[in-house]
XYZ file of C-alpha atoms in Angstrom:
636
model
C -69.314 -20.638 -80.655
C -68.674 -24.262 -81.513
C -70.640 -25.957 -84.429
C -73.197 -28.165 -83.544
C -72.732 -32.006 -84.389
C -75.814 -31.666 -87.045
C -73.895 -28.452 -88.533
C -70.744 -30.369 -88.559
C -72.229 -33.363 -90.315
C -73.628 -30.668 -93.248
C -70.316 -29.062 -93.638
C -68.484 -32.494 -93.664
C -70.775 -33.388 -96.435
C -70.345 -30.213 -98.164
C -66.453 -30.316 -98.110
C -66.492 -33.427 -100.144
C -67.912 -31.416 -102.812
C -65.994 -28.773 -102.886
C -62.929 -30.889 -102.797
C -61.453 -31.606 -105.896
C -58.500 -34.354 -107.069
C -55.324 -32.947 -108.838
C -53.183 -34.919 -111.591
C -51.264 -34.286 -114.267
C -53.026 -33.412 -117.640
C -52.304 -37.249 -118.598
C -54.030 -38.326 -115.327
C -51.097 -40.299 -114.002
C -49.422 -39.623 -110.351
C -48.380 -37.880 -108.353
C -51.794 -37.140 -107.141
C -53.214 -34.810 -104.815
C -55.697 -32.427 -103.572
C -57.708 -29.340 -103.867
C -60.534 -27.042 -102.701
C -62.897 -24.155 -104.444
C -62.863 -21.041 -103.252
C -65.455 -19.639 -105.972
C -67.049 -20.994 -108.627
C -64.268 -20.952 -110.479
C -61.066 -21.254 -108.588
C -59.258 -23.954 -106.563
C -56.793 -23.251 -103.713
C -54.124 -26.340 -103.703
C -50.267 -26.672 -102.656
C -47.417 -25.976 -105.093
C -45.641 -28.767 -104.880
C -48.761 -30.943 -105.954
C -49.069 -28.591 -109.558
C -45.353 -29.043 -109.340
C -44.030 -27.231 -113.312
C -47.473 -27.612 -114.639
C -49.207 -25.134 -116.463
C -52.283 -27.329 -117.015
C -53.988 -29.829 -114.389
C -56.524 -31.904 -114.393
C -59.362 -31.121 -111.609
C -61.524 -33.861 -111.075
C -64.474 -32.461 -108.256
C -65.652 -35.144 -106.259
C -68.757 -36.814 -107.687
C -68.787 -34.517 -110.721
C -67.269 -34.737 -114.085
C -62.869 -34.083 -114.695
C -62.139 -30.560 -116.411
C -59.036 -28.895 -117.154
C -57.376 -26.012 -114.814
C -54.762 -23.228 -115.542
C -51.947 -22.786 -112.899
C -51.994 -19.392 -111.764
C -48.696 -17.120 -111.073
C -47.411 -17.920 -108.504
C -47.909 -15.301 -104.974
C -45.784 -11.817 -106.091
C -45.739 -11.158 -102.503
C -44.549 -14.860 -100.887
C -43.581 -16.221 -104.407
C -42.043 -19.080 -101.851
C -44.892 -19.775 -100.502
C -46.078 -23.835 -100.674
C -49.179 -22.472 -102.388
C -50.870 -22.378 -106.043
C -54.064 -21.086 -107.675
C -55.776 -22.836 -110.267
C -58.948 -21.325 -112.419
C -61.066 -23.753 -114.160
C -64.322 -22.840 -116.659
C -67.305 -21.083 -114.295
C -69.874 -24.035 -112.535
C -72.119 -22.094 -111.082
C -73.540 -25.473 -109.152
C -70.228 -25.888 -107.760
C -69.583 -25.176 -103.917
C -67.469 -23.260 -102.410
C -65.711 -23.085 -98.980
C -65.841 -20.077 -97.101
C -62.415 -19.123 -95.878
C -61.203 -17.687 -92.212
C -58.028 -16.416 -90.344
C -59.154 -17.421 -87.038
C -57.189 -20.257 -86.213
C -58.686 -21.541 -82.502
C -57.616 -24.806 -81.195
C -59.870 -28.052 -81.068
C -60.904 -30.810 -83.161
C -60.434 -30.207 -87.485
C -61.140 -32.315 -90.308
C -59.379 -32.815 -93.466
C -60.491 -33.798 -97.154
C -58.127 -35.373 -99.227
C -57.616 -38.179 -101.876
C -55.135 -40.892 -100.140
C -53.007 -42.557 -102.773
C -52.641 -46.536 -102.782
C -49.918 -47.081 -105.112
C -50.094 -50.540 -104.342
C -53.786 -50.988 -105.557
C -52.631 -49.039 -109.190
C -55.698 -49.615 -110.809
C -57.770 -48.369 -107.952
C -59.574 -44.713 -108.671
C -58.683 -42.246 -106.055
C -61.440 -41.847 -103.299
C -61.793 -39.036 -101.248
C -61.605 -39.509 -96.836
C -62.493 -36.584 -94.846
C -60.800 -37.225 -91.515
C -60.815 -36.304 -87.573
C -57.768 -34.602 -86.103
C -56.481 -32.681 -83.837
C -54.501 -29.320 -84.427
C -52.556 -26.309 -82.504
C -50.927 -23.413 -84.288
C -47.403 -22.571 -84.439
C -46.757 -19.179 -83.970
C -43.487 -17.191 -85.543
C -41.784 -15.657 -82.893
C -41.180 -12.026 -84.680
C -44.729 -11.493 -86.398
C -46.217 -13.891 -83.513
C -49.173 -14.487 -85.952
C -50.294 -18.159 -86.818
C -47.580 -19.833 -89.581
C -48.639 -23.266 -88.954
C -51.314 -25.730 -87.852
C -49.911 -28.814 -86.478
C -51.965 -31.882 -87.120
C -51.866 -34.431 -84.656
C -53.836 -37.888 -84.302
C -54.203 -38.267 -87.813
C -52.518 -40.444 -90.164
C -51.756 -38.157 -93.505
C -51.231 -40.410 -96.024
C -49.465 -38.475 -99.914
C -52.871 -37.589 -101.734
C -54.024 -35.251 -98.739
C -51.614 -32.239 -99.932
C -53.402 -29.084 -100.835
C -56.735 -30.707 -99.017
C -58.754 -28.348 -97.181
C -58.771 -28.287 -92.995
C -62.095 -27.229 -91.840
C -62.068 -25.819 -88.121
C -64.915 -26.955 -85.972
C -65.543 -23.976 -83.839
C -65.427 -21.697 -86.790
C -67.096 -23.958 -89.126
C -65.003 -22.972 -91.657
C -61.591 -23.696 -93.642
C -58.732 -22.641 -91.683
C -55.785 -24.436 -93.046
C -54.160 -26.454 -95.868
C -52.539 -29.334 -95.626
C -49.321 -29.188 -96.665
C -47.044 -32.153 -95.137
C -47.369 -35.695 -93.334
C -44.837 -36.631 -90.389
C -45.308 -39.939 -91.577
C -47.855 -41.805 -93.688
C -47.741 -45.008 -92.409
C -48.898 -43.749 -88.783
C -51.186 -41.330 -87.405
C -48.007 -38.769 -86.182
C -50.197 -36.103 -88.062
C -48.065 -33.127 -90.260
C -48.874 -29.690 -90.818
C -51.099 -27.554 -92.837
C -50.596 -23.453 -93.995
C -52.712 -21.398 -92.301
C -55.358 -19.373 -93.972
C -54.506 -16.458 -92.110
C -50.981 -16.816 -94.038
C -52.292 -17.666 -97.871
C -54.252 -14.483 -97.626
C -51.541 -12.061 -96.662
C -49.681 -13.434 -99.761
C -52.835 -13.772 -102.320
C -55.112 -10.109 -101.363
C -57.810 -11.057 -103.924
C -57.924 -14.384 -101.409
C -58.482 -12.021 -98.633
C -61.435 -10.711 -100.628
C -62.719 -13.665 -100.820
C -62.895 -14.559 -97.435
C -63.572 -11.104 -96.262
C -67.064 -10.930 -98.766
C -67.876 -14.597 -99.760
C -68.956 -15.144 -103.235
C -72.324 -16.488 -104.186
C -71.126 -20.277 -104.439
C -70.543 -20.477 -100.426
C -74.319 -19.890 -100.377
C -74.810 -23.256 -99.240
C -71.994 -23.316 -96.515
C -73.400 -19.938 -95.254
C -77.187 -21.674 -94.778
C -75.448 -24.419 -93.503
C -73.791 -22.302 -90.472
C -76.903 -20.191 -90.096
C -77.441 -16.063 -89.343
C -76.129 -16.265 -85.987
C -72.691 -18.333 -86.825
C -71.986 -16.446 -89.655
C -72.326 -13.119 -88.187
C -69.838 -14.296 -85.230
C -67.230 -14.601 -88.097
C -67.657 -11.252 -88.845
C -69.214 -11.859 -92.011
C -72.061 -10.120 -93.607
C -75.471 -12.159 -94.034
C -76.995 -9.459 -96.045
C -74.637 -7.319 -98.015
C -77.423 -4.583 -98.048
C -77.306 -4.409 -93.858
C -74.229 -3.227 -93.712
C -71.567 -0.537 -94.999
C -67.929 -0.369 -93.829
C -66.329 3.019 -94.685
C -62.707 2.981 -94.007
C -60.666 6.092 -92.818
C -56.631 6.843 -93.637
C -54.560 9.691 -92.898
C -54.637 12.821 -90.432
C -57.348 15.530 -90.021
C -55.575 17.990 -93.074
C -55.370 14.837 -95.268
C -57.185 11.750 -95.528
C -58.552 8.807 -98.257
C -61.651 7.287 -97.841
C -63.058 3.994 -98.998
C -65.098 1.236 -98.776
C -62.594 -1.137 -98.750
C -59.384 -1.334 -97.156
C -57.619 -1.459 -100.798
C -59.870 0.830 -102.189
C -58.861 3.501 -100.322
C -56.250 4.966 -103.279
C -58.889 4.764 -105.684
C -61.884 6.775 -103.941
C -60.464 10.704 -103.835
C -58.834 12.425 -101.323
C -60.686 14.886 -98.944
C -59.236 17.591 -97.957
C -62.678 19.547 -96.555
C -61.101 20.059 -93.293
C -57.947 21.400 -92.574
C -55.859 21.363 -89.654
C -57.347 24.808 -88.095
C -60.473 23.544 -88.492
C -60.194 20.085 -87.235
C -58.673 21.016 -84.662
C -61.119 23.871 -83.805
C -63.712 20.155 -83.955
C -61.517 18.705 -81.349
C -61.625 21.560 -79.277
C -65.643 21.858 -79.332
C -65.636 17.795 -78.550
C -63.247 18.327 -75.640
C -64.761 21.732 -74.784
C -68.029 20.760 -71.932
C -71.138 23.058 -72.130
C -74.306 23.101 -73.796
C -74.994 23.140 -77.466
C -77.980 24.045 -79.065
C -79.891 22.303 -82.162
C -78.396 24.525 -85.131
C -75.543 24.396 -83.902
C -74.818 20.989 -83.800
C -76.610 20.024 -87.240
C -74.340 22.402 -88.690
C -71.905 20.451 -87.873
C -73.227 17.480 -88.899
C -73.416 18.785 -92.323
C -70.224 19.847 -92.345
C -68.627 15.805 -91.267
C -70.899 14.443 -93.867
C -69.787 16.363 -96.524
C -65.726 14.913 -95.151
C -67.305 11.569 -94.943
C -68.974 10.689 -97.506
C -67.825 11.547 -100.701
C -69.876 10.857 -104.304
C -67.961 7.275 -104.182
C -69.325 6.503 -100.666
C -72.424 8.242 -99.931
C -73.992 6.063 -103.488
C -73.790 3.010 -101.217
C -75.306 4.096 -98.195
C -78.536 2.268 -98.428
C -82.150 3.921 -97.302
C -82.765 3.418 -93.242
C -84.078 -0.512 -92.828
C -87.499 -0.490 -92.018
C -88.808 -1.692 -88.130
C -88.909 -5.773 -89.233
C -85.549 -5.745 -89.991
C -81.956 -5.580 -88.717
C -80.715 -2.041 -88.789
C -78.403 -0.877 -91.767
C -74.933 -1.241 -89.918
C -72.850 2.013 -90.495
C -69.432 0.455 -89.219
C -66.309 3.730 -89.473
C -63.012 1.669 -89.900
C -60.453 4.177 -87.937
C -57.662 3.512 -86.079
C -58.740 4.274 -82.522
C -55.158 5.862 -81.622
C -54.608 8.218 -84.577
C -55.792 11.328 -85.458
C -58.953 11.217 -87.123
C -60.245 9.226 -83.729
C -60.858 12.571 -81.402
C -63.431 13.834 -84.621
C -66.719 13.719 -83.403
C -67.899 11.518 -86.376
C -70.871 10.720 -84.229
C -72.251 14.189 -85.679
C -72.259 13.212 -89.279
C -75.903 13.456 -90.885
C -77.377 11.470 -94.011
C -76.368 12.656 -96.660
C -79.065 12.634 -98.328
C -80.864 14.619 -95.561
C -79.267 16.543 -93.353
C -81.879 16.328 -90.656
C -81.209 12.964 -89.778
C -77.740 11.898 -87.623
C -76.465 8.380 -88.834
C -75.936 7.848 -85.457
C -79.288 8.610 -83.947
C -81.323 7.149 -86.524
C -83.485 4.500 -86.307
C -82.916 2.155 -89.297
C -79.191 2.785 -88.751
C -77.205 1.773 -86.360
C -73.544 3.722 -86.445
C -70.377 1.998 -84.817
C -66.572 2.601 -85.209
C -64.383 -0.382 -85.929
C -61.009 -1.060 -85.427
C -59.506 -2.495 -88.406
C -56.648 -4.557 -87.192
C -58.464 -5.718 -84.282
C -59.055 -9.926 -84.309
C -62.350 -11.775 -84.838
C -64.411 -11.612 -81.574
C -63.528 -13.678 -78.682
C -67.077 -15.863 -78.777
C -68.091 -14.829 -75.525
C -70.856 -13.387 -76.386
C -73.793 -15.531 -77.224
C -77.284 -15.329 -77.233
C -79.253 -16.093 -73.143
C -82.094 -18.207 -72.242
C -84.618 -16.644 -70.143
C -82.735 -18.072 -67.081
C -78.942 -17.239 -67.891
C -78.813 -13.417 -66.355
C -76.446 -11.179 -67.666
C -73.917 -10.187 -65.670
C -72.951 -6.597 -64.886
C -69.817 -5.650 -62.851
C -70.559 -2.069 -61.775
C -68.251 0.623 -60.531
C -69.561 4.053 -59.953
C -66.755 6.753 -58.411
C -68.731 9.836 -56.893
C -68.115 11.887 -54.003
C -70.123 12.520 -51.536
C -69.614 16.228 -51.422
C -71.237 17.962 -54.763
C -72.264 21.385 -53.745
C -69.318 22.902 -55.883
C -70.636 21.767 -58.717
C -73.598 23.802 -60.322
C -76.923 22.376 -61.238
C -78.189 22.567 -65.155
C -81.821 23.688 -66.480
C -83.457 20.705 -68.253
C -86.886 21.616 -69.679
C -86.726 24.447 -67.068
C -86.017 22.488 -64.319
C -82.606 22.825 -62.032
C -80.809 18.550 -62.548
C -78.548 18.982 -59.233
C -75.712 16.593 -59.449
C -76.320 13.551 -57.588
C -74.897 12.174 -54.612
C -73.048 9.161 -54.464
C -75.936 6.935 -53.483
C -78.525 8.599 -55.956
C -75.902 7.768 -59.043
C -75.469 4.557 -57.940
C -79.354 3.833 -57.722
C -79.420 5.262 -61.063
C -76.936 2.783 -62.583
C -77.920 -0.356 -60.451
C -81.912 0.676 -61.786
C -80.793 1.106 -65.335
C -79.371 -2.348 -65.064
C -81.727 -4.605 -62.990
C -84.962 -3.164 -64.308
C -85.196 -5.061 -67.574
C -87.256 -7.927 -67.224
C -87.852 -11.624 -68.753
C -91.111 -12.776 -70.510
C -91.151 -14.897 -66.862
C -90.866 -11.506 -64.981
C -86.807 -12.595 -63.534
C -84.337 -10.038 -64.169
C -82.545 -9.850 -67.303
C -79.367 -8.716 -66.064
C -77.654 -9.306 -62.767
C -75.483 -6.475 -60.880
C -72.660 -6.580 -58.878
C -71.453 -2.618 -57.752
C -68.781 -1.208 -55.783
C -68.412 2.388 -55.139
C -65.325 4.006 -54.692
C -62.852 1.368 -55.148
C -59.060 2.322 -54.679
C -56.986 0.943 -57.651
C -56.401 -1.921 -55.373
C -59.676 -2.645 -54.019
C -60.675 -2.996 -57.798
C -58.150 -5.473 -58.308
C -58.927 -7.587 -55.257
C -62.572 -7.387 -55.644
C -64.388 -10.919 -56.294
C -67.577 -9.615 -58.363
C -70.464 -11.486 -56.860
C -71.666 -12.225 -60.868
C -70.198 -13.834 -63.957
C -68.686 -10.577 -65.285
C -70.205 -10.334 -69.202
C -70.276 -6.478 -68.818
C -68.272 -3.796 -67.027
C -69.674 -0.607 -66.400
C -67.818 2.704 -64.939
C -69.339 5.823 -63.991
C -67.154 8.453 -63.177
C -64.357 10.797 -64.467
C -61.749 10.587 -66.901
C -58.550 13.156 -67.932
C -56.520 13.318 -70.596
C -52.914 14.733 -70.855
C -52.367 17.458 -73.695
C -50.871 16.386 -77.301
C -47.319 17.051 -77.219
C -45.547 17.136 -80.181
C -43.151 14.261 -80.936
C -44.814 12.225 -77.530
C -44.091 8.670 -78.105
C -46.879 7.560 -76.260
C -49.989 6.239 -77.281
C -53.405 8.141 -76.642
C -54.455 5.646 -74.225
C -50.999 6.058 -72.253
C -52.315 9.558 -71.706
C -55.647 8.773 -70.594
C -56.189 8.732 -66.728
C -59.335 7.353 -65.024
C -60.468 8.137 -61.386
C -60.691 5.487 -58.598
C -60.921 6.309 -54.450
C -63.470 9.005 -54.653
C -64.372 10.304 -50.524
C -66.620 12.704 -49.182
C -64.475 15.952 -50.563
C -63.539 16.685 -54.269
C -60.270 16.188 -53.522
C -60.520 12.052 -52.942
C -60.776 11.654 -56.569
C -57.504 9.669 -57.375
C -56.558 9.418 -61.055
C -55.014 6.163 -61.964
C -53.583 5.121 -65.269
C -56.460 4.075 -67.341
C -54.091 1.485 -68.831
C -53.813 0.115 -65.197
C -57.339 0.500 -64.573
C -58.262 -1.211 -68.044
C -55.457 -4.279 -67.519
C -57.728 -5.008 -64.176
C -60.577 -5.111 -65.699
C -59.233 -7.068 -68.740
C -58.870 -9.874 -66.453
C -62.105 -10.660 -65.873
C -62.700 -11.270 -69.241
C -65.585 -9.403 -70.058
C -67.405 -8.764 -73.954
C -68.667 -5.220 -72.936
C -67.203 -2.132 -71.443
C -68.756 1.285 -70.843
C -67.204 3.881 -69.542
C -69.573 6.620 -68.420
C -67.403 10.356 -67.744
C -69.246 12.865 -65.751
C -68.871 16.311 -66.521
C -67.067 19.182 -65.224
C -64.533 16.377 -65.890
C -61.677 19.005 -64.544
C -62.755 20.739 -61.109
C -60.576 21.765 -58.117
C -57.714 20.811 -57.307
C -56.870 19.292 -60.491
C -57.421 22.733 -62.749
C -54.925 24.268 -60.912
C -52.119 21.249 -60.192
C -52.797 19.611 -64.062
C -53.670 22.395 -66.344
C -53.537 21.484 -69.883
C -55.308 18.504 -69.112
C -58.260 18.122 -71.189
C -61.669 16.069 -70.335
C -61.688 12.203 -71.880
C -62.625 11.318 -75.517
C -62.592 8.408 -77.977
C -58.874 7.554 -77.384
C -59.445 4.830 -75.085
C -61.557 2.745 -77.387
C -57.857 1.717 -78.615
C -58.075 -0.614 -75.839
C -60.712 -2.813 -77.059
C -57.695 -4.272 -79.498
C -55.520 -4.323 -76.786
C -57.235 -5.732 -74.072
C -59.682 -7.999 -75.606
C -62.899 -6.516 -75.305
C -65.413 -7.648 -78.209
C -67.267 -3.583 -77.654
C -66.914 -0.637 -75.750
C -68.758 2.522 -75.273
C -67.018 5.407 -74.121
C -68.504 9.072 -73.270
C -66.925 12.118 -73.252
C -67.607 14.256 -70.102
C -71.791 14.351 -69.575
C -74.024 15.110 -66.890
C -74.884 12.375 -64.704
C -78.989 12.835 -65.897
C -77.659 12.343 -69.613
C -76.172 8.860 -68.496
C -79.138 8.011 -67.351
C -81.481 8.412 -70.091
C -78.787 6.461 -71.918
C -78.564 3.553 -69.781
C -82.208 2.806 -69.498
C -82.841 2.794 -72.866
C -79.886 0.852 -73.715
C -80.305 -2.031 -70.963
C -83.725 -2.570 -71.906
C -82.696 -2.555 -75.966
C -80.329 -5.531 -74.758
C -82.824 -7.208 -73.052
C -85.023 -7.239 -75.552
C -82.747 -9.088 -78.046
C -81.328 -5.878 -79.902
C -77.363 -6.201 -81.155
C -74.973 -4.277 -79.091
C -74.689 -1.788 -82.114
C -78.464 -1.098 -82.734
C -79.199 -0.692 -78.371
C -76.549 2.176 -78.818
C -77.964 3.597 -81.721
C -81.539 3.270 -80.404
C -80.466 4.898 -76.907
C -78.490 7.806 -78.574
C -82.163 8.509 -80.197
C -83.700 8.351 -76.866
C -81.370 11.024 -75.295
C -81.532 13.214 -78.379
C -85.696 13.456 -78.071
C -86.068 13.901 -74.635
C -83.055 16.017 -72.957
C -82.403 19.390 -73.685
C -79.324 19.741 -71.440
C -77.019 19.758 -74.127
C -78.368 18.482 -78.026
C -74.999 17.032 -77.958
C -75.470 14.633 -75.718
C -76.688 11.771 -77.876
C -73.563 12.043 -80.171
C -70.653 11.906 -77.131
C -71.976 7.755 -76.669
C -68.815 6.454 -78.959
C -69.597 2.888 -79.584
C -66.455 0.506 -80.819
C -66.370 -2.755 -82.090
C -63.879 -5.508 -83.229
C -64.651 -7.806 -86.631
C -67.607 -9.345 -85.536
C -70.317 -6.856 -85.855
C -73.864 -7.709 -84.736
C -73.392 -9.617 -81.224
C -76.470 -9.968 -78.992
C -76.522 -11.122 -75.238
C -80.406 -12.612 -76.281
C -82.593 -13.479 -78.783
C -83.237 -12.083 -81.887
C -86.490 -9.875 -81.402
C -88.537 -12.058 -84.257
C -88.026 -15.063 -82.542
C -88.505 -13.714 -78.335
C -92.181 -14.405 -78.325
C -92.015 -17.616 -80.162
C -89.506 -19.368 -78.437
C -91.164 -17.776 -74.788
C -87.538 -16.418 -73.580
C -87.634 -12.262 -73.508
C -90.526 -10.635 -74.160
C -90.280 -6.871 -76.117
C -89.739 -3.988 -74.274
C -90.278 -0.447 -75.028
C -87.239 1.510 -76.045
């Protein structure tokens, strides 16, 4: 999402204030410059602090002060970068700071020197340039902006480069190719100087109060594309290290050693958990909230459960619940989805309304920006894929509410999906999303299919496998995983295919959403008897959100078809209706958990995954829909 020219033009304005001149204690040269990151500390280059333990930091438009040179980075002592810490000004600005480093236009703040006008006070320019990063070819992360189109004149070093897609600092400037003509130079990336200052990282990760002004600058909807939180009391990250005998929890990443160790469940029983998730067949009430007592007593220790705030009330955003755990490791196949309030056990965090309960992949990047809010007439598109035979007599019906669910034909699923989808309708009565299905596919029909819609959303219905844990297996989870493709009429047309290759197809259409929808008996003939051991699909492929791109997914583990159904109307029509990805999941989970009885599981085998930018919406924020005349409210 790129920042408006009226949102540039207010954060232009606000980097001159937060951009400070830096001279020696004497005020004589060498000059230069540099930028608050809190009320009370300046980011700047070493090279312009040079020996000094004292500077003088003169804020732009505001009175001089003395600074104290911090240590220098004990993790990149090298590094072109210093700290300085001046007296608390709680009027001062700050900048807010970001890793993402996307191409476009930047600008720069810095104080130019004219040594040939020596009695001339240094004035600060703030100006246009253009910039690409250099990546290092082990790490391949971002070590350098280049600048280019921009004359850096000596007085810029340690300015601050503010990106203007992410509205937001980026870089610092660091070097000129040549000050006497606009060959540009280079800047340190942000991404960098926090890796080698963490409390920086804080910073940037949970901006203090004196970016207040930035943050109203950007508005809700920017900031929350960062990844940043508007309102620290929506939201609660819990993050999760270790293996299912052994594990720290905290609510920061660094916090983790302090908050104690759990060691609740141990290896017989976690892995008697995985085998109830992987294990299809119906569970009743008790059964499950006893085990929802049991993962929020692992989860949520004293430390953690104190900062759970209450449920938000119906006028507000939803309290986000967002489970930092690496998607690939061995705390992923828990069925976390089960954990209850601790406070009171009758409620599930993740069928709660008030709450809205996602996992998160830690080392995954910022969101991609392609999802943004719709007008009434930009459609959503959905890319559907439903693999059914034709043939489902072998597989038994189910009592719901004392009535026999037969499995559905091919046809009848695929009215089910393409209904779920299309039904959802504008405040002018047009469809909010727009489908595009094909049933069947072979692994090449998928990847020379032309969907007849922009693809925003892919959505599979069908069956997945998984090959057994073996001990010492190289291979990633998602290496193991299998999806099927090139159903028939018989049983036997289902064709497993990689789900790696099956993902990398669908990766290049580029969308923000994927659901994958597994039915259940995931393992029927022939496959029990050629692939024994293999077990039905769980959270494992969610690792492929990092991998592939994808801003979300939502994964099932095996469920019958019915159970997808409830899910998917609920959830389409939460979407439409200007609800976050996160809180149509959580709201749809609730919906299956009132009103089917097949299994009380149900509701808690929707896994929902995100990257760093929590709170994405295809359309407009409910508070505003009728106002603005775009999507009216629909019922859950």
């Amino acid at each position: 999402m790129e920042c408006s020219n009226d949102v540039l033009k207010g954060l232009e304005d606000l980097l001159r204030e937060c951009t400070a001149r830096i001279t020696p204690v004497d005020g004589s040269l060498p000059a230069g410059a540099a930028f608050f990151v809190s009320s009370t500390l300046l980011v700047t280059n070493r090279h312009v602090v040079a020996d000094a333990t004292e500077v003088t930091v003169q804020p732009f438009g505001a009175a001089s002060r003395t600074g104290t040179v911090l240590a220098p980075s004990m993790v990149k002592p090298e590094l072109d970068i210093a700290l300085v810490r001046v007296d608390a000004d709680q009027s001062m600005p700050a900048v807010v700071l970001h890793r993402r480093l996307d191409l476009g236009p930047h600008r720069l703040a810095g104080f130019p020197r004219e040594d040939f006008y020596q009695n001339m006070t240094g004035g600060i320019e703030v100006r246009l340039a253009s910039g690409s990063p250099r990546f290092h070819n082990e790490t391949k992360k971002p070590e350098l902006l280049r600048l280019s189109e921009v004359q850096i004149k000596p007085g810029f070093s340690g300015g601050p480069v503010l990106n203007a897609r992410t509205g937001t600092v980026t870089a610092v400037c660091v070097y000129s190719e040549n000050p006497d003509d606009d060959l540009g130079g280079g800047a340190l990336t942000v991404d960098e100087i926090l890796d080698a200052y963490p409390h920086l990282a804080t910073l940037a990760a949970e901006p203090p109060d004196a970016t207040r002004r930035w943050r109203e600058v950007l508005g809700r909807s920017h900031w929350e594309s960062l990844g940043l939180v508007w309102n620290p009391n929506e939201q609660v990250d819990i993050y999760l290290d270790g293996d299912r005998s052994l594990w720290r929890i905290g609510i920061r990443p660094d916090d983790l050693a302090l908050v104690r160790t759990v060691r609740d469940l141990g290896d017989e029983l976690s892995d008697v958990l995985v085998g109830w998730a992987r294990n299809s067949g119906r569970r009743d009430q008790s059964e499950v909230r006893l085990l929802g007592r049991l993962l929020s007593g692992a989860l949520f220790p004293a430390e953690v459960a104190d900062r759970l705030p209450r449920p938000a009330d119906r006028t507000s955003d939803p309290v986000l619940i967002r489970l930092h755990v690496d998607p690939s490791g061995p705390l992923a196949d828990l069925p976390w989805e089960f954990a209850t309030d601790p406070r009171d056990y009758e409620r599930f965090l993740a069928a709660t309304e008030g709450y809205a309960f996602v996992r998160v992949d830690s080392h995954a990047p910022m969101g991609s920006g392609r999802l943004r809010p719709r007008t009434a007439d930009e459609p959503v598109g959905v890319f559907a894929i439903v693999v059914q035979p034709e043939n489902v007599t072998c597989w038994p019906p189910v009592v719901e509410a004392g009535t026999l669910m037969t499995w559905p034909s091919c046809a009848e699923l695929s009215g089910q999906v393409t209904g779920s989808i299309e039904s959802p309708r504008t405040a002018s009565g047009s469809a909010a999303f727009r489908s595009d299905i094909l049933l069947n596919p072979t692994l090449n029909m998928l990847r020379m299919h032309q969907p007849t819609v922009p693809v925003d959303i892919v959505h599979y219905t069908g069956f997945g496998y998984q090959e057994p844990e073996i001990e010492k297996d190289p291979r990633s989870g998602l290496d193991r995983a299998w999806i099927a493709c090139s159903a028939g009429t018989g049983i036997d047309n289902i064709r497993p295919q990689r789900a790696r290759d099956f993902l990398n197809i669908i990766s290049r259409l580029q969308p923000s959403l994927v659901i994958l929808e597994f039915g259940m008996p995931a393992l029927v003939p022939p496959y029990d008897i050629h692939w024994r051991g293999y077990q039905p699909i769980g959270p494992v492929l969610l690792s492929a959100a990092t991998e592939l791109g994808f801003d979300t997914m939502v994964c099932t583990r095996p469920l019958h078809p019915h159970q997808h159904d409830v899910f998917n109307q609920s959830f389409y029509q939460q979407l439409a209706a200007g609800q976050t990805v996160e809180q149509a999941v959580q709201l749809a989970r609730q919906t299956l958990m009132t009103e089917s009885s097949i299994d009380f599981a149900g509701f808690g085998w929707f896994t929902a995954t995100t990257g760093n930018s929590p709170r994405a919406r295809f359309f407009d924020r409910p508070e505003f829909l009728e106002s603005r005349g775009r999507i009216g409210r629909l019922s859950p």
